[in-house]
Amino acid sequence: MDSDLSPQDKKDLDKFIKFFALKTVQVIVQARLGEKVCTRSLSSPTGSDWFNLAIKDIPEVTHESKKALAGQLPGIERSMCVEISLKTSEGDSMELETWCLEMNEKCDKDIKVSYTVYNRMSLLLKSLLAITRVTPAYKLSRKQGHDYVILYRIYFGEVQLTGLGEAFQTVRVGVVGTPIGTITLSCAYRTNLAFMSTSGLKCTACKICHYMFSHFLPYPPYSPLRTAPIMGIIIDHFVERPFGNVGHMHPCNYRLVTPGEDEGAYNGVEDSQEVCTTSFSTSPPSQMGVPGKEGGVPQQVPVQPCHGAQAEHRRVSSCPPADHVPATPSSSGEDAETSSRSVGVKSGSPWGVLETTFTRKVGAFVNKPGTQVTTASLDLPFAAFAPRAYDLEENDPMVQPPESSATSSPLQGSLHSQGSGESGGPAQDDFVMVDFKPAFSKDDLLPMDLGTFYREFQNPPQLTSLTIDVSSQSMAEDLDSLPEKLAVYEKNIDEFDAFVDTLQ
Amino acid sequence: MNCRSEVLEVSVEGRQVDEAMLALLHTILLHRSTGKFHYKKEGTYSIGTVGTQDIDCDYIDFSFVRVSSDELDRVIRKAVGEFKDAMGNGTDGMGQISLEFYQKKKSRWPFSDECIPWEVWSIKVNVVNLANEQERQICREKVGEKLGEKVINIVEVINQHEYLPKMPTQSEVDNVFDTSLKDVQPYLYKITFQITDTLGTSKTTWFCAY
């Protein structure tokens, strides 16, 4: 089969299949982020937009995809699957759909790789964009938030549909024939939404059930979206939010990196941004994920790459680094479970091997520590009112962090300690400590917070010209002192005239 | 060459006509638009990038993806607006809006260029009037589901990979593609519609060539 292909065509085809798989995952996951996706059309090709489509690459998703592929390509009996599931705040989870990228043995040997296959893959990605907005999971993902979140899992190998329950529906997105087989892209989605939690047939988060129940009304027989009737849903009504302590379940605002923005938060260059012009010139060598050198977000690079057929669930629309950070040993046992799954302990890399790099951005109103300053050298407003007790700085935690002074910020200190732990690290590792630098506050000079500053200067002393002592002087005394004052002024009249001249 | 013809049917409320038509027309045009061609001296060409954006409907529980091109969107909205005006606001009626992709065949003078259609999408619209808000709410969801089915139908047809015009040379690109837009390049298309009044058998046909 492969021997009929020229080496260049084979190389191109492998590259196309690889990037097609990566872009497929990106489209699916981004469609489940819960936000509207918008990318710009560019009249001139940039050379980095595969299949002439503006599909952004979320580095974490690319990383997970490559981890699942583990250097292989989707092929015959080697399918790549993206599983989308829903997880409630109480820990109940349910698979919603499974997207399958498969290949069968039907070959099209006459097809042109560098033209037809490429264009048809582009068309298939457009179809995927359209279909991902049509399946029921899309609307659920747009409403995710406090009650539930959407997770994704990428795996390679045999397609697993048992988690979708009975009577799941399948929709075929499209096919692309190639000289080595026919690529098919399809989606199997759940129709039976009865929750089965550990406590039996109990359905949490009534909002989800109400919504999903109303959505999955029976369709006409010819409808491809026809579902089986839903039975056995027990709805619990909550008066108040039952899970106020699981703030980590809330999706964070996920910022997609676009060319030109600060890419330092994630990997600087991905090989998915290789040159991909229509002339298909050679691509730059692929680069492993490199920890970002800028930005306030830590990156973790496992020393041993993960192999195997399965990757762990990743939470869609999350702050990716949060998933890699070990959970606080809080009262919720689920936190630890989530963290242990998300950290990828199964990869075999112990915590101690994980390396973390972090660089803190200096924000506004932040005075860089370590500089010796005095009130006399600074032109500060109200400097005359500043207390001169500089020795207070030594005892002020805002100025001197509790950690060793070897670290330039308390945050770096906590992150280093995180990397050395086995099972999670100290409690403050989960909290990003931000040195609050309010306006008018310089902690190395005036050791006070905004509240203290406000209280101190709320009642300033009166002006001397308005004091009672001055006003108590009698008019007669003023008149008596006038001649004397006039004599002094006449003596210095030249000086006054020179002053007036400078004003003109 | 035989022209491929596909027919889609939807029943909508009057205020849903715009969004339903936009959803289906944009879904088709998403698949029938490429990036801008840039021809090079050695005979090769490069293709620009097509961006996409999600659009949420206001009167239908539905979201769709369209090409990120305000120019193209304006053209389609104008056509749909004229179609809706022709249908009449809030009245029952039937209409059909057609999106036709064609190729130009140059003819010698004095004959005008020939337009040869190669794919026609016809969307038959049945406008209904609803009595109360509850019915409207049900209609929102039902029409959303129906549009989802139509999107699946569109994708099924397009991925059958039947006839597509050959990629043209630089001199012939205007015979195959609409090169008037700045950011994207759809295949040459035209939108036409016809209205059938339920009160009578009269038909009115407008041609909107773009």
XYZ file of C-alpha atoms in Angstrom:
714
model
C 0.000 0.000 0.000
C 2.607 2.483 1.081
C 5.036 1.384 -1.619
C 2.897 3.079 -4.271
C 3.459 6.452 -2.676
C 6.495 8.499 -3.418
C 8.639 9.255 -0.385
C 7.685 12.921 -0.555
C 3.992 12.108 -0.763
C 4.303 9.698 2.133
C 6.082 12.293 4.183
C 3.487 14.923 3.311
C 0.626 12.582 4.017
C 1.975 11.662 7.432
C 2.415 15.305 8.252
C -1.106 16.117 7.101
C -2.600 13.334 9.144
C -0.668 14.373 12.213
C -1.708 18.000 12.062
C -5.208 17.101 11.059
C -5.489 15.030 14.205
C -4.083 17.852 16.320
C -6.413 20.418 14.813
C -9.382 18.086 15.208
C -8.754 17.882 18.915
C -8.347 21.639 19.147
C -11.652 22.270 17.402
C -13.511 19.815 19.612
C -12.054 21.020 22.889
C -12.412 24.680 22.025
C -16.055 24.071 21.159
C -16.564 22.798 24.697
C -14.808 25.623 26.489
C -18.117 27.301 27.065
C -17.231 30.420 25.143
C -17.816 31.643 21.664
C -14.850 31.148 19.395
C -13.802 33.863 17.007
C -10.781 33.935 14.744
C -9.840 36.404 12.059
C -9.620 35.807 8.380
C -6.311 36.823 6.876
C -6.043 37.619 3.227
C -2.332 36.853 3.182
C -1.157 33.462 4.333
C 0.948 33.448 7.449
C 2.472 30.068 6.839
C 1.405 28.812 10.228
C -2.294 28.196 9.685
C -2.710 24.597 8.759
C -5.416 23.768 6.232
C -5.890 27.500 5.606
C -8.075 27.729 8.661
C -7.567 30.000 11.621
C -7.699 27.441 14.414
C -5.807 28.567 17.459
C -3.696 26.096 19.338
C -4.197 25.804 23.055
C -0.786 24.556 24.169
C -2.160 22.314 26.904
C -4.473 20.619 24.452
C -1.670 20.141 21.964
C 0.460 18.721 24.697
C -2.242 16.264 25.720
C -2.837 15.274 22.115
C 0.814 14.546 21.531
C 0.996 12.684 24.783
C -1.874 10.477 23.690
C -0.445 9.940 20.222
C 2.986 9.168 21.661
C 4.677 9.546 18.335
C 2.164 7.437 16.426
C -0.378 8.482 13.875
C -4.030 7.572 13.660
C -4.321 4.615 11.384
C -6.102 1.384 10.771
C -7.160 -0.019 14.146
C -5.437 2.939 15.775
C -8.157 5.479 16.362
C -7.794 8.754 18.140
C -10.713 9.613 20.347
C -11.740 12.686 22.269
C -14.164 11.951 25.034
C -16.273 14.763 26.426
C -17.819 14.261 29.820
C -19.707 16.261 32.359
C -18.836 16.370 36.012
C -21.045 17.878 38.655
C -19.796 19.638 41.695
C -20.738 16.616 43.787
C -18.452 14.401 41.826
C -20.977 12.668 39.605
C -19.708 12.358 36.087
C -21.194 11.278 32.843
C -19.783 10.816 29.383
C -21.598 12.960 26.892
C -19.948 12.221 23.585
C -16.966 10.613 21.956
C -15.379 11.974 18.799
C -13.523 9.362 16.805
C -10.882 9.867 14.169
C -10.483 6.507 12.502
C -9.026 5.020 9.386
C -10.252 2.064 7.381
C -8.564 0.043 4.690
C -10.346 1.561 1.732
C -7.622 3.323 -0.210
C -7.817 5.892 -2.956
C -4.552 5.497 -4.743
C -5.285 8.007 -7.470
C -5.903 10.887 -5.170
C -3.348 13.669 -5.026
C -1.880 14.033 -1.589
C -0.556 17.544 -1.736
C -3.696 19.002 -3.158
C -6.873 16.997 -2.875
C -6.234 15.316 0.452
C -5.134 18.587 1.971
C -8.173 20.480 0.723
C -10.546 17.762 1.791
C -9.060 17.750 5.241
C -9.679 21.469 5.344
C -13.274 20.881 4.342
C -13.640 18.213 7.001
C -12.387 20.582 9.659
C -14.984 23.116 8.585
C -17.627 20.438 8.892
C -16.309 19.615 12.332
C -16.621 23.265 13.307
C -20.259 23.187 12.240
C -21.164 19.823 13.797
C -19.565 20.577 17.166
C -22.159 23.321 17.622
C -25.035 21.008 16.863
C -24.588 18.089 19.233
C -26.287 18.407 22.621
C -23.025 18.768 24.530
C -22.465 22.190 22.992
C -25.338 23.816 24.797
C -24.387 22.069 28.006
C -20.856 23.360 27.673
C -22.071 26.915 27.129
C -23.926 26.730 30.406
C -21.190 25.124 32.450
C -20.127 26.919 35.556
C -21.088 26.552 39.159
C -23.120 23.395 38.840
C -20.966 21.364 36.528
C -17.948 21.476 34.319
C -17.049 19.830 31.056
C -13.993 17.635 30.878
C -12.151 16.116 27.973
C -9.992 13.060 27.622
C -7.877 12.080 24.663
C -6.977 8.493 24.083
C -5.524 6.439 21.322
C -6.420 2.943 20.348
C -9.712 1.177 20.465
C -12.868 3.257 20.528
C -14.757 3.003 23.800
C -18.434 3.827 23.630
C -19.776 1.885 26.580
C -19.731 4.966 28.766
C -22.333 6.616 26.593
C -25.077 4.361 27.806
C -27.626 2.602 25.709
C -29.131 3.942 22.505
C -26.444 6.497 21.833
C -26.648 8.271 18.503
C -23.920 8.627 15.943
C -23.343 11.382 13.454
C -20.701 11.158 10.786
C -18.858 14.378 10.177
C -17.113 13.286 6.999
C -14.500 11.195 5.272
C -11.291 11.836 3.386
C -9.864 9.181 1.128
C -6.105 8.820 1.054
C -3.718 6.407 -0.629
C -3.206 4.551 2.658
C -6.782 4.413 3.857
C -9.933 6.423 4.355
C -10.053 8.787 7.286
C -13.447 9.047 8.940
C -14.503 11.486 11.607
C -17.617 10.794 13.592
C -19.278 11.556 16.878
C -21.235 9.274 19.156
C -23.303 11.139 21.712
C -25.350 10.087 24.661
C -29.120 10.221 24.639
C -29.956 8.718 28.002
C -29.151 11.241 30.686
C -30.078 9.329 33.812
C -27.416 9.998 36.387
C -26.025 7.085 38.311
C -24.137 8.418 41.306
C -22.602 6.392 44.070
C -25.725 6.786 46.142
C -27.942 5.216 43.522
C -30.350 6.783 41.095
C -29.941 10.277 42.346
C -29.590 13.259 40.167
C -27.804 16.305 41.418
C -27.840 19.809 40.055
C -31.442 20.021 39.068
C -30.719 22.748 36.575
C -28.762 20.288 34.440
C -31.513 17.743 34.532
C -34.217 20.193 33.724
C -32.266 21.502 30.812
C -31.184 18.175 29.452
C -34.592 16.643 29.930
C -36.241 19.368 27.927
C -33.623 19.137 25.217
C -33.847 15.441 24.620
C -37.527 15.239 23.800
C -38.248 12.473 21.300
C -37.646 13.411 17.705
C -39.480 12.190 14.637
C -38.360 8.735 13.536
C -36.405 10.067 10.563
C -34.495 12.562 12.664
C -30.837 11.744 13.216
C -31.160 13.368 16.624
C -33.909 11.036 17.767
C -33.366 9.782 21.294
C -34.896 7.276 23.622
C -37.264 8.584 26.285
C -35.595 9.548 29.527
C -36.667 7.661 32.565
C -35.771 7.442 36.160
C -34.404 10.881 36.843
C -34.812 11.966 40.407
C -34.278 15.628 40.874
C -33.008 17.149 44.073
C -33.760 20.761 44.601
C -31.181 22.795 46.387
C -32.164 25.924 48.226
C -28.622 27.137 48.424
C -25.422 26.190 46.765
C -24.235 22.965 48.349
C -20.647 23.218 47.294
C -19.392 26.604 48.194
C -15.979 25.234 48.999
C -15.179 23.904 45.578
C -14.158 27.132 43.964
C -11.699 25.287 41.806
C -14.604 23.806 39.875
C -15.446 27.165 38.414
C -14.030 27.616 34.993
C -11.413 30.272 34.832
C -11.226 32.842 32.108
C -9.093 31.094 29.617
C -7.015 33.364 27.473
C -6.123 31.974 24.133
C -2.720 32.985 22.946
C -2.706 34.622 19.563
C 0.289 35.615 17.543
C 1.526 38.946 18.760
C 0.222 38.587 22.269
C 2.242 37.517 25.200
C 2.967 33.898 24.476
C 5.230 33.543 27.393
C 2.551 32.087 29.592
C 2.738 28.865 27.663
C 5.127 27.218 25.325
C 6.784 29.702 23.079
C 6.791 27.679 19.885
C 4.837 24.597 19.078
C 5.568 22.479 16.091
C 1.893 22.844 15.218
C 2.897 26.300 14.075
C 5.224 24.909 11.481
C 5.166 26.413 8.061
C 2.259 25.032 6.086
C 1.984 26.979 2.871
C 0.344 25.516 -0.165
C 3.781 24.788 -1.543
C 4.375 22.650 1.558
C 7.910 23.692 2.231
C 9.888 21.902 4.879
C 8.865 22.632 8.430
C 11.169 23.703 11.224
C 12.119 20.865 13.551
C 9.570 20.120 16.225
C 10.240 21.502 19.639
C 9.296 20.023 22.960
C 7.304 22.155 25.291
C 9.542 24.670 26.940
C 8.571 26.313 30.175
C 7.484 29.830 29.634
C 10.018 32.379 30.684
C 7.610 35.182 31.116
C 4.268 35.598 32.637
C 2.819 34.847 35.983
C 1.860 31.282 35.312
C 3.995 28.334 36.280
C 4.713 25.536 33.856
C 5.612 21.988 34.644
C 7.728 19.776 32.454
C 7.731 16.096 33.310
C 11.115 14.582 32.894
C 9.742 11.337 31.527
C 7.233 11.700 28.737
C 3.981 9.871 29.255
C 3.373 6.812 27.174
C 0.422 4.552 26.965
C -2.986 4.542 25.492
C -4.731 6.775 27.944
C -4.358 10.299 29.132
C -6.025 11.669 32.187
C -9.090 13.830 32.073
C -8.433 17.436 31.540
C -10.874 20.053 32.530
C -12.069 22.158 29.684
C -11.903 25.906 30.127
C -9.799 25.597 33.237
C -6.693 27.496 34.136
C -4.374 24.730 32.939
C -1.686 25.303 35.481
C -4.237 24.906 38.222
C -4.753 21.357 37.135
C -1.115 20.684 37.484
C -0.889 22.197 40.926
C -1.484 19.807 43.760
C -4.633 20.518 45.622
C -4.812 21.978 49.043
C -5.447 19.275 51.595
C -8.817 20.778 52.245
C -11.958 19.291 53.608
C -13.060 18.136 50.189
C -11.541 14.824 49.384
C -12.370 15.325 45.754
C -9.722 18.001 45.463
C -6.959 15.577 46.193
C -8.441 13.038 43.849
C -8.693 15.544 41.055
C -5.181 16.724 41.579
C -3.732 13.257 41.656
C -5.468 12.504 38.383
C -4.575 15.745 36.767
C -0.964 15.696 37.752
C -0.389 12.600 35.765
C 1.140 10.530 38.488
C 0.521 7.526 36.300
C 3.280 8.724 34.091
C 5.656 7.534 36.712
C 7.231 10.852 37.370
C 7.396 11.537 41.071
C 6.725 14.999 42.321
C 10.323 15.580 43.078
C 11.281 15.284 39.436
C 8.838 17.866 38.219
C 10.441 21.176 37.632
C 8.717 24.457 37.884
C 9.766 27.704 36.452
C 8.100 30.873 37.348
C 8.672 34.488 36.769
C 6.565 37.087 38.414
C 5.406 40.094 36.544
C 5.844 43.391 38.300
C 2.521 45.117 38.434
C 1.569 48.704 38.835
C 2.365 50.583 42.016
C 4.937 47.969 42.893
C 8.177 49.125 44.322
C 10.967 46.684 43.571
C 12.384 45.468 46.842
C 15.972 45.749 47.749
C 16.423 49.419 47.000
C 17.543 51.568 49.888
C 15.540 54.717 50.003
C 14.854 57.438 52.503
C 12.159 59.975 52.692
C 14.661 62.698 52.024
C 15.683 61.191 48.729
C 12.152 60.660 47.529
C 9.838 63.383 46.436
C 6.814 61.969 48.150
C 3.595 63.765 48.780
C 2.946 64.286 52.461
C 6.511 63.192 53.073
C 6.716 65.581 56.004
C 4.013 63.585 57.717
C 5.733 60.243 57.176
C 6.654 58.533 60.428
C 10.378 58.190 60.724
C 10.298 54.839 62.421
C 12.185 52.944 59.693
C 13.036 50.281 62.149
C 9.418 49.170 61.865
C 10.183 47.799 58.389
C 12.255 45.040 59.879
C 9.239 43.704 61.626
C 6.741 44.385 58.880
C 5.687 41.220 57.037
C 4.722 43.248 53.973
C 8.304 44.339 53.548
C 10.147 41.329 54.823
C 8.469 38.134 53.659
C 8.460 35.262 56.114
C 10.602 33.141 53.774
C 14.299 33.404 53.456
C 15.506 36.556 51.780
C 17.268 34.460 49.146
C 14.034 34.369 47.144
C 13.062 37.600 45.502
C 9.382 37.091 46.187
C 7.337 34.982 48.541
C 5.590 33.365 45.593
C 8.780 31.888 44.201
C 9.615 30.501 47.577
C 6.303 28.690 47.844
C 6.632 27.244 44.350
C 10.053 25.826 45.023
C 8.713 24.082 48.061
C 5.865 22.722 45.948
C 8.229 20.970 43.616
C 10.047 19.167 46.349
C 7.030 17.595 47.958
C 5.707 14.180 47.119
C 2.070 14.351 47.771
C 0.984 17.907 47.522
C 3.066 20.404 49.464
C 2.080 22.971 52.051
C -1.332 24.537 52.168
C -0.247 27.945 50.872
C 1.033 26.451 47.628
C -2.444 26.482 46.225
C -2.875 30.163 46.906
C -1.135 32.727 44.842
C 0.019 35.331 47.286
C -0.019 38.719 45.754
C 1.737 41.554 47.467
C -0.952 44.134 47.593
C 0.535 47.459 46.697
C -2.187 50.022 46.941
C -1.756 53.534 45.707
C 0.087 55.977 47.951
C 1.722 53.086 49.707
C 5.369 52.296 49.508
C 6.089 49.564 51.945
C 9.781 50.177 52.284
C 9.296 53.717 53.446
C 5.859 54.157 54.862
C 4.965 50.810 56.346
C 1.255 51.192 56.223
C -1.645 49.879 54.261
C -4.320 51.937 52.649
C -6.538 51.855 55.700
C -3.813 53.055 57.981
C -2.845 55.747 55.542
C -6.411 56.955 55.359
C -6.794 57.058 59.118
C -3.506 58.862 59.570
C -4.235 61.602 57.138
C -7.918 61.936 57.768
C -7.329 64.600 60.397
C -4.360 66.657 59.332
C -3.095 69.379 61.667
C -4.435 72.850 61.134
C -2.486 75.422 59.224
C -0.478 77.709 61.445
C -2.007 80.774 59.873
C -5.375 79.657 61.078
C -4.399 78.880 64.643
C -5.934 80.750 67.576
C -2.556 82.103 68.651
C -2.236 84.112 65.513
C -5.746 85.438 65.610
C -5.389 86.531 69.166
C -3.024 89.320 68.191
C -4.745 92.647 68.608
C -5.232 95.138 65.850
C -3.263 97.757 67.733
C -0.192 95.621 67.891
C -0.453 95.028 64.156
C -0.576 98.736 63.444
C 2.371 99.408 65.675
C 4.538 96.934 63.892
C 3.689 98.335 60.479
C 6.287 101.131 60.282
C 9.013 98.774 61.225
C 7.944 96.353 58.554
C 7.721 99.092 55.971
C 11.257 100.179 56.735
C 12.518 96.681 56.167
C 10.687 96.427 52.882
C 12.065 99.755 51.647
C 15.525 98.615 52.503
C 15.079 95.521 50.357
C 13.217 97.259 47.570
C 15.830 96.366 44.960
C 15.344 92.724 45.746
C 11.626 92.982 45.344
C 11.964 94.785 42.039
C 14.261 92.078 40.712
C 11.718 89.478 41.770
C 8.936 91.300 39.943
C 11.100 91.467 36.821
C 11.531 87.713 36.831
C 7.786 87.309 36.812
C 7.303 89.286 33.671
C -22.122 18.502 -16.248
C -25.170 17.987 -14.091
C -25.919 20.517 -11.442
C -26.287 19.051 -7.976
C -29.427 20.242 -6.251
C -30.288 19.948 -2.594
C -33.507 21.012 -0.906
C -33.907 21.850 2.760
C -37.236 22.571 4.415
C -37.896 24.423 7.631
C -40.964 25.768 9.399
C -40.337 28.875 11.419
C -42.088 31.739 13.080
C -41.952 35.085 11.369
C -39.276 36.586 13.590
C -37.097 33.491 13.162
C -36.825 33.727 9.388
C -33.722 35.887 9.380
C -31.699 33.783 11.760
C -32.775 30.474 10.279
C -31.778 31.534 6.803
C -28.520 33.063 7.969
C -27.630 29.893 9.848
C -28.112 27.648 6.847
C -26.651 29.974 4.232
C -23.572 30.697 6.310
C -23.076 26.999 7.016
C -23.063 26.327 3.295
C -20.808 29.262 2.529
C -18.396 28.203 5.246
C -17.749 25.077 3.225
C -17.724 26.893 -0.088
C -15.273 29.644 0.779
C -11.522 29.615 0.723
C -8.836 32.064 1.667
C -7.736 34.666 -0.842
C -5.562 33.316 -3.615
C -2.162 34.899 -4.139
C -0.614 33.808 -7.382
C 3.138 33.660 -7.704
C 5.285 34.063 -10.746
C 6.249 30.448 -11.029
C 2.645 29.406 -11.460
C 1.930 28.360 -7.910
C -0.376 30.123 -5.565
C -0.817 30.487 -1.863
C -4.089 30.683 -0.019
C -5.056 33.022 2.773
C -6.568 31.959 6.043
C -10.254 31.634 6.730
C -11.333 32.613 10.215
C -14.569 31.540 11.829
C -16.846 32.860 14.513
C -19.722 31.560 16.566
C -23.064 33.261 16.226
C -25.841 32.826 18.767
C -29.374 33.233 17.556
C -31.688 35.452 19.544
C -35.010 33.892 18.602
C -33.868 30.317 18.154
C -32.058 28.000 20.568
C -29.256 27.547 18.130
C -25.691 28.586 17.449
C -23.833 28.298 14.201
C -20.424 29.001 12.758
C -19.841 31.448 9.957
C -16.843 32.730 8.064
C -15.227 35.720 9.721
C -15.969 38.189 6.997
C -18.118 41.200 7.693
C -18.398 41.918 3.995
C -19.777 38.494 3.239
C -22.105 38.692 6.206
C -23.466 42.026 4.998
C -24.230 40.600 1.594
C -26.027 37.584 3.010
C -27.947 39.653 5.531
C -29.086 41.981 2.818
C -30.382 39.100 0.745
C -32.101 37.506 3.715
C -33.591 40.842 4.685
C -35.072 41.272 1.243
C -36.391 37.751 1.374
C -38.052 38.370 4.705
C -39.545 41.621 3.516
C -40.931 39.826 0.536
C -42.388 37.165 2.819
C -44.137 39.858 4.809
C -43.819 40.427 8.527
C -45.906 38.233 10.760
C -48.014 36.648 8.072
C -48.316 33.049 7.079
C -46.691 32.145 3.865
C -44.249 30.018 2.054
C -41.102 30.988 0.316
C -37.942 29.551 -1.038
C -34.482 31.045 -0.997
C -31.857 29.506 -3.230
C -28.102 29.699 -3.035
C -26.612 28.800 -6.383
C -22.925 28.237 -7.043
C -21.928 28.713 -10.640
C -19.032 29.058 -13.011
C -18.657 31.646 -15.705
C -17.929 30.611 -19.201
C -16.528 33.344 -21.293
C -18.261 33.921 -24.582
C -17.198 35.919 -27.554
C -18.810 39.190 -28.347
C -21.741 39.891 -28.736
C -22.726 37.034 -26.500
C -22.606 37.564 -22.758
C -20.801 35.265 -20.394
C -22.627 32.105 -19.573
C -23.296 31.199 -15.967
C -23.276 27.460 -15.436
C -24.549 26.342 -12.046
C -22.842 23.381 -10.458
C -24.573 23.295 -7.067
C -27.892 24.705 -5.911
C -29.161 24.758 -2.358
C -32.859 25.526 -2.000
C -34.294 26.334 1.393
C -38.051 26.116 1.571
C -39.479 28.177 4.372
C -42.899 27.832 5.846
C -43.780 30.725 8.107
C -46.275 30.032 10.849
C -48.050 32.261 13.306
C -48.119 31.255 16.968
C -50.826 32.115 19.437
C -49.021 32.488 22.736
C -45.672 32.670 24.441
C -45.628 29.036 25.431
C -45.917 27.980 21.838
C -43.188 30.406 20.922
C -40.903 28.919 23.543
C -41.498 25.432 22.224
C -40.930 26.728 18.720
C -37.579 28.191 19.770
C -36.351 24.787 20.795
C -37.930 22.847 17.994
C -36.577 25.117 15.295
C -33.170 24.911 16.909
C -33.253 21.151 16.735
C -34.489 21.251 13.181
C -31.688 23.563 12.134
C -29.242 21.165 13.743
C -30.597 18.401 11.569
C -30.232 20.605 8.510
C -26.631 21.379 9.341
C -25.967 17.666 9.547
C -27.667 17.211 6.180
C -25.535 19.956 4.654
C -22.365 18.411 6.002
C -23.341 14.988 4.702
C -23.852 16.313 1.193
C -20.709 18.380 1.113
C -18.551 15.553 2.339
C -19.670 13.334 -0.487
C -16.977 15.156 -2.438
C -18.783 15.379 -5.688
C -18.035 17.913 -8.370
C -16.014 20.984 -7.512
C -14.635 23.397 -10.095
C -10.973 22.952 -10.838
C -8.628 25.392 -9.268
C -8.297 28.139 -11.856
C -5.278 29.917 -13.220
C -4.840 33.535 -12.378
C -6.558 34.670 -15.541
C -9.583 32.521 -14.871
C -9.992 32.962 -11.130
C -12.877 35.395 -11.580
C -14.750 32.743 -13.508
C -14.806 30.455 -10.518
C -14.485 32.576 -7.394
C -15.939 35.795 -6.115
C -12.777 37.836 -5.687
C -14.520 41.040 -4.664
C -14.168 40.437 -0.945
C -11.027 41.505 0.870
C -10.613 38.649 3.297
C -12.191 35.508 1.899
C -13.007 34.062 -1.466
C -16.267 32.161 -1.862
C -17.113 30.316 -5.020
C -19.176 32.433 -7.375
C -22.715 32.388 -6.078
C -26.055 34.041 -6.465
C -29.058 34.166 -4.187
C -32.555 34.110 -5.522
C -35.883 33.682 -3.821
C -39.505 33.252 -4.637
C -42.579 33.732 -2.533
C -45.814 31.796 -2.600
C -48.744 33.591 -1.062
C -51.173 31.284 0.730
C -54.031 33.479 -0.318
C -53.501 32.777 -3.957
C -51.378 30.973 -6.424
C -49.317 33.909 -7.533
C -45.557 33.576 -7.475
C -43.131 36.374 -7.299
C -39.518 35.852 -8.150
C -36.673 38.197 -7.388
C -33.182 37.739 -8.615
C -30.370 39.032 -6.484
C -27.108 38.482 -8.255
C -24.002 38.960 -6.074
